[in-house]
Amino acid sequence: MNSIWIDSVPKILDKSKSLDSDVSCDVTIVGGGLTGLTSAYYLSKKGLKVVVLEKDNLMFRTSGNTTAKITAQHDLFYKYLIDTFGAETAKKYLNCNLKAIDDIKHIIDDERISCDFEYQSSYVFTKSNSYVQDIKDEVKATHMLGFDSRLVNNIPLPTNNVLCAIEFPNQAQFHPRKYAYGLCNSILNNQGLIFENSKVTDIQKIKDIYSTKVGDFSVESKYVILATRYPFINAPGFYFLKMYQTLSYCASYEIPDNLFSGMYINAEQPTLSARIVKDNGKDVLLLSGCSHKVGKPSGVADPYSTLSTFARSIFPDCKMISRWVTEDSVSLDKLPYIGQFSSLMPNMYVATGFKKWGMTFSNVASNILADKILGIDNDYSDIFDSTRLHPIQNKEEMGNMIKEATSSIVIKKFTIPNDTIQSLALNEGKIIEFEGSKVGVYKNNDGDIFKVKPVCTHLGCELSWNPVNKTWDCPCHGSRFNYDGKLLYGPALHDLEVL
Ligand code: FES
């Protein structure tokens, strides 16, 4: 199923076009999500010729499957930032995200974009005594940074047993694909080029010029921005060693009346996020949550049932309209990577690791990257330095990643599964032993069998079956493949081998 955003705005471009000739420009932007489009917007406004290359359709992956909150409240995060990096970094993080809300509003006003933008308070609430002190500490931390957050005992969301919450006033929400439509109009009016279904297969550097390959054609430019959720170039950069990926479940519900405003997330596990969306004049409840690392089981038996139970606790007669999943990248120190891709590749930039807060960070990152290309100092760029080393000093996460990679690449390779095709139930997927080899098999409800080689095409880890989404997921760096082997999410670039 598609997200509510894709269903309500199926097309961003009036005329979609793939790259069908060689082109040269100032900046090639790989990735047609919100970071790519916002970067293209800022740079084309300054008179640079930009080319955006999107492998599928614009705003179709992470940016099209979001909750579309624009906020500086990123769970309970500021105490962590102060404790880990100091108050100066925490303050910059806060201020650049608050500035992003203003900058997005300016773009909307300047370009007269009709995208359901609304200022709303954002809340992190708890129903558990164990998190009350964490919320109080977060209020103290934000006050220390000069932000007027509020500790409240009641929230507008009509859910029972809330003990307390931290409120960030004047945050915002919008319709991301309507906003992207406005960005694209401006980019095209400023002589920018946007190509869909144009998958980049290679980027070569010849003297000072990058040649970005799409099939038989190439785009030549001095600058390249990698605005994909996960950089697909393994080396140099080595982002697969510095990030992991998470999967979150989303659902929208028809509700009788909008009884509340605001944007919500709970402090405890499983995390649940809520907001109201205007859809064709009607109010719809949008929930997301139950996140887990890709390739690992969800912490709940059925994520969509968990969302629906919560929805019905607010609106007993609500009806699910749509459901979907989204994938996000998280850096090991929880700060995004925004800046130079690698010290070995001047003029190539990256923006990734937004930790589920990509609507706001798309603007932060685009400002930083546009400033870098234009040679303008940016007050916030230093805290997101993408070549920093301290993420890999996060021993716990680094240990987890090494454990995952080792068990997926080495240990599982020598494990012989007991299951056979005959033992598979309908609508079940498993790795089985077939004629002496391991095969990933899915049997659909009609009894049709789909067989793939269950080895990730990125760096060779063994895949895990995801029973909720009917996908083959990679526990190492988070690539995901449909049951029939089609690549859904990278960093892998290729489909699975079909057997
Ligand atoms: Fe890297 Fe699968 S995503 S090995």
Short mmCIF file of C-alpha atoms and ligand atoms in Angstrom, two decimals, residues 240 456-461 463 474-479 481 490-492, ligand 1:
data_model
loop_
_atom_site.label_atom_id
_atom_site.label_comp_id
_atom_site.label_asym_id
_atom_site.label_seq_id
_atom_site.Cartn_x
_atom_site.Cartn_y
_atom_site.Cartn_z
CA PHE A 240 28.09 1.44 5.94
CA CYS A 456 22.54 -9.40 0.00
CA THR A 457 23.90 -7.88 -3.22
CA HIS A 458 25.62 -5.13 -1.23
CA LEU A 459 28.38 -6.91 0.69
CA GLY A 460 27.13 -10.46 0.90
CA CYS A 461 25.35 -10.77 4.27
CA LEU A 463 19.17 -11.96 4.53
CA CYS A 474 19.64 -7.34 5.41
CA PRO A 475 20.74 -7.15 9.05
CA CYS A 476 24.16 -5.72 8.13
CA HIS A 477 23.43 -2.33 6.54
CA GLY A 478 19.70 -2.43 5.99
CA SER A 479 19.10 -3.16 2.29
CA PHE A 481 14.28 -6.70 -1.22
CA GLY A 490 19.80 0.28 -0.68
CA PRO A 491 22.69 0.60 -0.09
CA ALA A 492 22.54 -2.49 -2.38
FE1 FES B 1 25.31 -4.27 3.26
FE2 FES B 1 23.41 -6.04 2.96
S1 FES B 1 23.21 -3.93 3.10
S2 FES B 1 25.51 -6.41 3.11
#
